[in-house]
XYZ file of C-alpha atoms in Angstrom:
514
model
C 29.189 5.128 10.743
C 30.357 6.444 7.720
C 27.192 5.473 5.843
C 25.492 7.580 8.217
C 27.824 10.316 7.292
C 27.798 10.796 4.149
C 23.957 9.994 3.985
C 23.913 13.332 6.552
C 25.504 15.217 4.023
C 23.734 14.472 0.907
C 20.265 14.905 2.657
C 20.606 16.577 5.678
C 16.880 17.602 5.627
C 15.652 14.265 4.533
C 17.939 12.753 7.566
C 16.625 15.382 10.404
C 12.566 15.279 9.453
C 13.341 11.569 9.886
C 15.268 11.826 12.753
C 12.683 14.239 14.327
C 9.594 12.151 13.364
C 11.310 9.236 14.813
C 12.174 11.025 17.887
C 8.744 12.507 18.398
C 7.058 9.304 17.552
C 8.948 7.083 19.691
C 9.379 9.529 22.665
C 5.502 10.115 23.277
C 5.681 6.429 23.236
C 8.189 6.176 25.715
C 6.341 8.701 27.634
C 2.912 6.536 27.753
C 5.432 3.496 28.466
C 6.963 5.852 31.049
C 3.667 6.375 32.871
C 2.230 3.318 32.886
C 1.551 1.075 35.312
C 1.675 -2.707 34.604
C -0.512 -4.994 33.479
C -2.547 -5.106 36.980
C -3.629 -1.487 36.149
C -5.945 -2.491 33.768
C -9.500 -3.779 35.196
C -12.719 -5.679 34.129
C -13.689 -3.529 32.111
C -10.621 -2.473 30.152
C -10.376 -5.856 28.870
C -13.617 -6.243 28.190
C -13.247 -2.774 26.338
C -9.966 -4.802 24.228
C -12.450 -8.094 23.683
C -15.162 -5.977 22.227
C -11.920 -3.821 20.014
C -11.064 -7.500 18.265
C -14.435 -8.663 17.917
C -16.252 -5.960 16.027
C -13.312 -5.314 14.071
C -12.837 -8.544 13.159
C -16.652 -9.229 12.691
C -17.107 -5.680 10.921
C -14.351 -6.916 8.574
C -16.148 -9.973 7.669
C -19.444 -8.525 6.891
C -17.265 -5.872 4.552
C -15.534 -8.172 2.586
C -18.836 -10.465 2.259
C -21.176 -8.017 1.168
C -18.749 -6.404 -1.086
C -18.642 -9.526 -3.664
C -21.607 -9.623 -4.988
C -21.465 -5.691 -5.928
C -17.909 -5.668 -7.098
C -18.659 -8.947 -9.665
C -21.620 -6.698 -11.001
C -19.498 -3.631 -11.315
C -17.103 -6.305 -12.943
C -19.325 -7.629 -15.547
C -22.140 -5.034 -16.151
C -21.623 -1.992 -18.422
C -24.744 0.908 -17.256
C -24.639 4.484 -18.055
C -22.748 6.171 -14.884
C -20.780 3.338 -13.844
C -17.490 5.715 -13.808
C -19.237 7.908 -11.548
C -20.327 5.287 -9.321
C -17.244 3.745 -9.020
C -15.736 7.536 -8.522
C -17.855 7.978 -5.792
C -17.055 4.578 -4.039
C -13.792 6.208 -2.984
C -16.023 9.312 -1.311
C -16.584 7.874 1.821
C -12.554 7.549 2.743
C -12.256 11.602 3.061
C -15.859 12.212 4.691
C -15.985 13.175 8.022
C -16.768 10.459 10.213
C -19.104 12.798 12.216
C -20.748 13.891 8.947
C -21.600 9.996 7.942
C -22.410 9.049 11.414
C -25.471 12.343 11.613
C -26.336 10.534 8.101
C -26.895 7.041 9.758
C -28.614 8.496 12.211
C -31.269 10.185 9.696
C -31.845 6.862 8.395
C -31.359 4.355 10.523
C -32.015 6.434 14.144
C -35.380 6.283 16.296
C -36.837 8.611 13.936
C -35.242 7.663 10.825
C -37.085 6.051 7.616
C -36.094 2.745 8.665
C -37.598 2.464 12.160
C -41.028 4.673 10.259
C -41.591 1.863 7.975
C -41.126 -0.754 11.205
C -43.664 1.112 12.748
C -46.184 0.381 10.322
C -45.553 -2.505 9.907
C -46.241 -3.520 13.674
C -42.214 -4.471 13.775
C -40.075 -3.706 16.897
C -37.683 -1.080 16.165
C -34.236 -1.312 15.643
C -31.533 0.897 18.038
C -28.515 1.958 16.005
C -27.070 3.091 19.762
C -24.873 -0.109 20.967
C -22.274 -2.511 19.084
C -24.677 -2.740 16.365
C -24.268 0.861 15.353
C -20.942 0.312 15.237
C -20.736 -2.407 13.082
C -23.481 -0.211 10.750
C -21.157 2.628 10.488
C -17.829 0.414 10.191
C -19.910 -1.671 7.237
C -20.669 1.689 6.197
C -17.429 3.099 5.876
C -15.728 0.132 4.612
C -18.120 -1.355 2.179
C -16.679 0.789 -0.350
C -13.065 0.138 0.121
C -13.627 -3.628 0.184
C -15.472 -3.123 -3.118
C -13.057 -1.146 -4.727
C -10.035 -3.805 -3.778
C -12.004 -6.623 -5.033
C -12.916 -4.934 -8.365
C -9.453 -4.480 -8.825
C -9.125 -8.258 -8.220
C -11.478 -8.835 -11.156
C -10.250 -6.786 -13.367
C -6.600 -8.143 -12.878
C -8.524 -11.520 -14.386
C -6.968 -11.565 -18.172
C -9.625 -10.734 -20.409
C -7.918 -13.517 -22.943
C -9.283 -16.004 -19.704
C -12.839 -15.239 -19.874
C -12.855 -15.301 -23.985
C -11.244 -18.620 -23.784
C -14.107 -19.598 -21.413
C -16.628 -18.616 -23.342
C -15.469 -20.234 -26.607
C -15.119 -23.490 -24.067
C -18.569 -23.392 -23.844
C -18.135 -22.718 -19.856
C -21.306 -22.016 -17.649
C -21.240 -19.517 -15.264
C -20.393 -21.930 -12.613
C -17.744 -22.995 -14.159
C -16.423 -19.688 -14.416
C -16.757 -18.793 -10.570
C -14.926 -22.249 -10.248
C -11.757 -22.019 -12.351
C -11.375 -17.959 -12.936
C -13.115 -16.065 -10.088
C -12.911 -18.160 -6.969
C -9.284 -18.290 -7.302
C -9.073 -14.822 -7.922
C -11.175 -14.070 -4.321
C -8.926 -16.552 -2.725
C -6.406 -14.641 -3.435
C -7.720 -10.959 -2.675
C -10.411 -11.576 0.220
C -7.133 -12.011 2.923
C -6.074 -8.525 2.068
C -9.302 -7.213 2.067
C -10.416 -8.710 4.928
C -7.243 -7.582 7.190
C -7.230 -3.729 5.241
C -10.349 -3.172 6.902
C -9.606 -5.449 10.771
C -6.917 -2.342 10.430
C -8.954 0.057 9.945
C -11.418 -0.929 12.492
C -9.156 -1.423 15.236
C -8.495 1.866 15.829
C -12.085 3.190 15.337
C -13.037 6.119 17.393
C -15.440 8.395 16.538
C -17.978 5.979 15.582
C -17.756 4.069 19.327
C -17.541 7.585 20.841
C -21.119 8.433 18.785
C -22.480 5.487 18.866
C -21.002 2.930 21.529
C -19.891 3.571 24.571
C -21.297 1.720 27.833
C -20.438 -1.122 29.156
C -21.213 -3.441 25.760
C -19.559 -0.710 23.115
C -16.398 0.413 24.315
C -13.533 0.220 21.982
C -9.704 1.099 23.253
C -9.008 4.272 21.683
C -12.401 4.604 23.396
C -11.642 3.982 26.809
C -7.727 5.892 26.029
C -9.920 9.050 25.693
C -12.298 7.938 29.029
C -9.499 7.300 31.268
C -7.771 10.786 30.275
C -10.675 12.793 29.763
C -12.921 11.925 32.694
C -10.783 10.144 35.126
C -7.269 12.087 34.287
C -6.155 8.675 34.874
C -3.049 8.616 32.743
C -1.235 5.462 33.928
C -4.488 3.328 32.783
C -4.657 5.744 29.911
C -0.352 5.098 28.860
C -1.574 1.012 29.233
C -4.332 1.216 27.074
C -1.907 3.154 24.750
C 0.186 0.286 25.154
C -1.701 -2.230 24.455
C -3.330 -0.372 21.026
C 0.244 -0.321 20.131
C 0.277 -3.745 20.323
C -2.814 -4.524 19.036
C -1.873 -2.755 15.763
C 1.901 -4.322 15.785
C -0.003 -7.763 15.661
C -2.281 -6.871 13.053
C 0.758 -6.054 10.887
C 2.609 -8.901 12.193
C -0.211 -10.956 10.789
C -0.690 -8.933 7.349
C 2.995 -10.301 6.577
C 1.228 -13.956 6.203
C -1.862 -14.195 5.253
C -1.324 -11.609 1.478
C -1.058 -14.213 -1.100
C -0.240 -12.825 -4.497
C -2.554 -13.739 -7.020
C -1.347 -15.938 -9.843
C -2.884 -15.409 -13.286
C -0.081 -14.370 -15.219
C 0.037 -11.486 -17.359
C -2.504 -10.594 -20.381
C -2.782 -8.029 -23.212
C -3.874 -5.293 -20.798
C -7.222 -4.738 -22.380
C -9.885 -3.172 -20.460
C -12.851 -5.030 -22.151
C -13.936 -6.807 -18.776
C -16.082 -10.076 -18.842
C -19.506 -10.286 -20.110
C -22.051 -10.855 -17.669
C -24.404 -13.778 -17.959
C -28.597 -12.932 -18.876
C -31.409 -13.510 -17.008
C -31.819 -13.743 -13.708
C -28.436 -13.085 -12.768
C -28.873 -9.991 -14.757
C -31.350 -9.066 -12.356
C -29.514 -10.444 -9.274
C -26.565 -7.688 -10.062
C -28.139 -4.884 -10.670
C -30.357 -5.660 -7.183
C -26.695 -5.804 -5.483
C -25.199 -2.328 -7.116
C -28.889 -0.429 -6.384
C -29.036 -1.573 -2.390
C -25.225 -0.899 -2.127
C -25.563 2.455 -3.674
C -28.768 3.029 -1.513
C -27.084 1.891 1.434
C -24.282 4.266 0.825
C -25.660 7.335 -0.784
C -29.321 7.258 0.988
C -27.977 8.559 4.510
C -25.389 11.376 2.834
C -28.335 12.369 0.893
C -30.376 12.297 3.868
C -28.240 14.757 6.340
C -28.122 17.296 3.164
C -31.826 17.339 2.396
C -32.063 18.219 5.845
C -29.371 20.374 6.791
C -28.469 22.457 3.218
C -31.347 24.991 3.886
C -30.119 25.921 7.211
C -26.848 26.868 6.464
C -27.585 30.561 6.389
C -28.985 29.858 10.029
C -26.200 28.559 11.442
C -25.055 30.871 14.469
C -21.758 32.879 14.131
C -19.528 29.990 16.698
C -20.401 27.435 13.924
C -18.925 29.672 11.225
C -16.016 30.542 13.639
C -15.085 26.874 14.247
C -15.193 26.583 10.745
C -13.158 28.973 9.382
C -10.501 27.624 12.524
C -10.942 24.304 10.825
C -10.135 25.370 7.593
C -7.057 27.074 8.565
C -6.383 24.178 10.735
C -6.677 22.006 7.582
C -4.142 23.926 5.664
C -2.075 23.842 7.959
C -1.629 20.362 8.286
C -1.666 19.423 4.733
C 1.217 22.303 4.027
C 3.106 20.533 7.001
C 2.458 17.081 5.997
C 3.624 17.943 2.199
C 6.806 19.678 3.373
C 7.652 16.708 5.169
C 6.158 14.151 2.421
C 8.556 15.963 -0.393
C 11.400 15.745 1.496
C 10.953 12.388 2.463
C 9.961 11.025 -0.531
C 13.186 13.299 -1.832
C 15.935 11.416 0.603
C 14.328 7.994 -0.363
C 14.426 8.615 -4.003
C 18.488 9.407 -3.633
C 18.692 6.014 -2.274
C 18.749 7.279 1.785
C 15.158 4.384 1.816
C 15.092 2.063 4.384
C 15.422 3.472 7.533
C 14.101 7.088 6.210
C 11.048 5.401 4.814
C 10.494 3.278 7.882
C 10.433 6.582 9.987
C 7.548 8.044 7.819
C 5.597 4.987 8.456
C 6.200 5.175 11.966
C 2.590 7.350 12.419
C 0.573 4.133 11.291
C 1.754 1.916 14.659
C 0.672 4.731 17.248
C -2.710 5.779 17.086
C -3.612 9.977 17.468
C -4.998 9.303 20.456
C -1.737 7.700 21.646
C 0.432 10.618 19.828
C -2.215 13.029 21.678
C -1.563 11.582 25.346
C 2.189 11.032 25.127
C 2.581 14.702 23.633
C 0.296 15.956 26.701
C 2.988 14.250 29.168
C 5.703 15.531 27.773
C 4.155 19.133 27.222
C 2.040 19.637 30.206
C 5.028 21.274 32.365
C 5.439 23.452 30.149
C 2.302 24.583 28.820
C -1.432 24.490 29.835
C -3.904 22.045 27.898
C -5.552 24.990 26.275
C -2.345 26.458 24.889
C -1.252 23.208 23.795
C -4.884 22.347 22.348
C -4.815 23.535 18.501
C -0.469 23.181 17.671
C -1.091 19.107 18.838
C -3.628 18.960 16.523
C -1.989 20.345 13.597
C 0.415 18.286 14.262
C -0.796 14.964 15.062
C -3.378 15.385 12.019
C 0.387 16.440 9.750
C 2.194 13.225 11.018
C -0.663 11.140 10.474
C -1.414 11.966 7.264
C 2.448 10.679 5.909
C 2.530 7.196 5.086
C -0.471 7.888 2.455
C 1.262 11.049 1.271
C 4.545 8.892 1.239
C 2.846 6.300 -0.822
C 1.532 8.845 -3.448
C 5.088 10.854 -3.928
C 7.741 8.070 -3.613
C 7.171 6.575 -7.176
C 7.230 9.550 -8.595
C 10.123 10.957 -6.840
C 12.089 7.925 -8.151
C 10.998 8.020 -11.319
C 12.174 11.836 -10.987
C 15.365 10.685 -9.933
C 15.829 8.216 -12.746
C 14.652 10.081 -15.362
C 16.354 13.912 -15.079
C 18.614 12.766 -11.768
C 21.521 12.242 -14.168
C 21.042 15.816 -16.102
C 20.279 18.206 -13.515
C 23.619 16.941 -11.690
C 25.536 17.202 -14.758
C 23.749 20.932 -15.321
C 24.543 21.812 -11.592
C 20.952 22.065 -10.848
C 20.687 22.141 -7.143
C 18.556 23.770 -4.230
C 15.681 26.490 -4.986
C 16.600 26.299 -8.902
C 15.977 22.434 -9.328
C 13.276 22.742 -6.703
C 11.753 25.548 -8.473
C 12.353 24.534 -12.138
C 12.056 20.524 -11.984
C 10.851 18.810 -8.582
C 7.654 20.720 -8.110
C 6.457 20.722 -11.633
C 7.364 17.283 -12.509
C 5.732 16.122 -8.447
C 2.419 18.632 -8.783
C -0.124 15.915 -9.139
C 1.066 13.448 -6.407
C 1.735 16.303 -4.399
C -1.619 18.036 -4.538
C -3.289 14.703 -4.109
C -1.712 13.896 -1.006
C -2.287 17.671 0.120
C -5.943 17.342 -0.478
C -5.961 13.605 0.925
C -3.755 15.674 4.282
C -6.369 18.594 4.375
C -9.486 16.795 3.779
C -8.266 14.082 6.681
C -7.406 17.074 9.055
C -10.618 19.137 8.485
C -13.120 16.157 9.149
C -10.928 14.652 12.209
C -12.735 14.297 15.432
C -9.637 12.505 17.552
C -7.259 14.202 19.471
C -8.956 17.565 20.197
C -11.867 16.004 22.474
C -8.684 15.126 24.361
C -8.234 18.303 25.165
C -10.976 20.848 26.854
C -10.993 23.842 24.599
C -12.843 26.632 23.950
C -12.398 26.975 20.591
C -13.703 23.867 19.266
C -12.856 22.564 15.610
C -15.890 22.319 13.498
C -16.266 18.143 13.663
C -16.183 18.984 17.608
C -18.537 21.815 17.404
C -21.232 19.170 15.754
C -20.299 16.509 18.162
C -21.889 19.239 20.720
C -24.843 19.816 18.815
C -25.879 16.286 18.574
C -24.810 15.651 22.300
C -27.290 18.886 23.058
C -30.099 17.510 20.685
C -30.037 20.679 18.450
C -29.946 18.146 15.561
C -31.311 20.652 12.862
C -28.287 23.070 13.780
C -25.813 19.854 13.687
C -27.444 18.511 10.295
C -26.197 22.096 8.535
C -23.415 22.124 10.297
C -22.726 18.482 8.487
C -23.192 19.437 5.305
C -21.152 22.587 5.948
C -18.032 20.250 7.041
C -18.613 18.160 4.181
C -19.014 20.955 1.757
C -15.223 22.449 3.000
C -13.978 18.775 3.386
C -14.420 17.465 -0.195
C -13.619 21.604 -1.319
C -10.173 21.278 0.382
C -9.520 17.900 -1.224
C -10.596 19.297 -4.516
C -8.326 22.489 -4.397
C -5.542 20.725 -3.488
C -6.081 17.799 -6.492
C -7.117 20.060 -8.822
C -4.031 22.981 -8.375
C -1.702 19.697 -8.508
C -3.547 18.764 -11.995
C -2.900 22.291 -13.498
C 0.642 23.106 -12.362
């Protein structure tokens, strides 16, 4: 009790954000748990929706982390001009819009993509990306990337002193997979593996674009079915529930299966290992050209064919945009108020229960946030009114645990470093804000401002909960494709993108120049 006291006093901020988010969090839960029904209020096809949740996720995870060796050992062990760039733009696809790579798939891979052309002539049936194999295209998609970036990491961890002592050992490049990098994958593939079951588990906008039926219904899916189209909110509240618990499991399980990786420590040198000649040569630079084809083929694709439109666009495209964009900044100035102080009451040793309020956000899903907010809200205000504020909200609070993760190092390395002098100066409220915290916190703050904005601009989650008429801009292209105006929705794509990846990069790049 007294703990609690003082801690009120020396952070009374930090203390009521995380009381608030806490409250907030946990009282839209209560309000789905509130509503719903029981177990027996869940039919056939709810399960069957929770089956198909697990099974893509879990085979969408696998076909990540598999494909993703080959091209992270020849980003290991190759050296090509560009390879920094590529690598750099491995990392694109976490803040484009879902929507934006989903119109690219669709370019490529869709009845009258280049894919399905070629099948043609060739006298092949085509393929359908509609169904649970679009799904796992666009999960593979998405994730491919951020399984190969976490296993390059994994190689370069390898000691560069290892592989020299291999090769004066005379060791083949079997016996290198067999003592160095086997080990190594062992070690990392677990992680990997359960990063991206995560990630897929919640999935959305890809089942909502390209699942759906029977066959392709995920349970954020059928969350936004039961509330949208049968305003059935007791089966919506129980498939809230059981996402809940559905995600609770998955980080029940991530406690066991991330093994640390045991290689000791080197020299830090960067010099990676040398890549064997010959056909293996050839072998990686076949794996980095179809991964970057794979990945960079459909973006390119929706901006061939939707950059000279732009100008064509008609004037409720540019005014969903421009309520995006403010939308955006909204959310990311919201998310960073509540990041710094945060990060702030951790760093003065307030962590554990502080902290685990911030990460509250990654158990409930927006969807979840989105219906236990409408509950609570909808006697009080009408779904229209209530449309945009949830929004900026739900996108804010979502956005914290990777904006916590950027700013709490550096808070505490704030704290250790000038804690001790701007006490003994008497530096405290807008002066030490002003004349130490934000300089000394610009970079990790503008990167988890972009990271917030970009997020929030390309989100396509808990407005289609709500019916609007003033759609965001990700919602406005959902309608073109749904209305087959797919030239209008291609420049509408790139026009998301463009303001996405502009947001991230004002944000980053004011951070960088503070």
């Amino acid at each position: 009790m007294a703990a609690g006291i003082l801690a009120i006093k020396r952070d009374p901020g930090g203390v009521l954000i995380a009381t608030a988010l806490a409250a907030l969090i946990l009282g839209t839960l209560a309000a789905v748990a509130w509503q719903a029904r029981g177990l027996s209020g869940l039919g056939i096809w709810d399960w069957r929706a929770v089956r198909f949740t697990v099974w893509q996720a879990v085979l969408s995870a696998a076909l990540s982390a598999i494909l993703a060796i080959p091209v992270a050992r020849a980003l290991a062990r190759r050296r090509f001009p560009g390879k920094a760039a590529l690598v750099t733009l491995l990392g694109a696809p976490f803040i484009l819009p879902v929507i934006v790579a989903i119109m690219g798939l669709i370019s490529v891979f869709g009845r009258n993509g280049a894919i399905n052309d070629g099948l043609r002539l060739l006298g092949l049936p085509e393929m359908s990306i509609y169904g649970w194999q679009g799904v796992i295209l666009a999960h593979v998609f998405f994730n491919l990337p951020l399984s190969v970036r976490l296993i390059l990491q994994g190689w370069q961890a390898i000691p560069a002193e290892r592989f020299r002592l291999a090769e004066s050992l005379a060791f083949t490049p079997a016996d290198i997979a067999r003592h160095l990098e086997r080990p190594m994958l062992r070690s990392v593939l677990p992680g990997v593996w359960l990063a991206v079951f995560l990630v897929c588990l919640t999935s959305f906008t890809v089942a909502l674009a390209l699942g759906g039926g029977p066959s392709a219904t995920t349970v954020e899916l059928a969350i936004y079915q039961a509330f949208r189209f049968d305003f059935d909110l007791g089966r919506a509240a129980m498939l809230g529930l059981v996402q809940i618990g559905l995600s609770l499991a998955a980080m029940t399980l991530a406690r066991w299966i991330t093994i640390p990786a045991a290689f000791g420590a080197g020299l830090h040198e960067t010099q990676g290992p040398r890549g064997p000649q010959g056909w293996r040569r050839g072998t990686d630079m076949l794996a980095i050209l179809l991964a970057s084809s794979f990945l960079l083929w459909p973006i390119l694709s929706v901006t061939a064919s939707g950059l000279p439109r732009i100008p064509m666009l008609p004037a409720d495209v540019w005014a969903a945009a421009t309520r995006s964009a403010v939308m955006a900044v909204s959310s990311a100035l919201l998310a960073l108020l509540l990041c710094l102080t945060l990060a702030l009451a951790i760093a003065r040793g307030n962590a554990h229960w502080i902290e685990m309020a911030g990460m509250l956000p990654i158990v409930a899903s927006p969807l979840v946030l989105g219906t236990g907010l409408f509950i609570l809200l909808r006697g009080w205000l009408s779904t229209d009114a209530m449309a945009l504020p949830v929004t900026v909200a739900i996108n804010a609070i979502m956005a914290l645990p990777f904006g916590l993760r950027a700013l709490i190092p550096a808070a505490q390395a704030l704290r250790d470093d000038y804690g001790r002098l701007a006490d003994s100066l008497e530096m405290r409220g807008l002066a030490r804000l002003r004349h130490l915290t934000l300089p000394r916190l610009a970079r990790p703050l503008g990167f988890a401002g972009g990271l917030a904005a970009a997020l929030a601009m390309g989100d396509l989650g808990v407005i289609t909960l709500f019916a609007t008429d003033q759609p965001t801009l990700p919602l406005k292209l959902y309608q073109l494709m749904n209305s087959y105006r797919m030239a209008d929705a291609s420049a509408c794509a790139v026009l998301l993108m463009v303001i996405s990846f502009a947001l991230f990069w004002l944000f980053d790049r004011g951070g960088r120049l503070a």
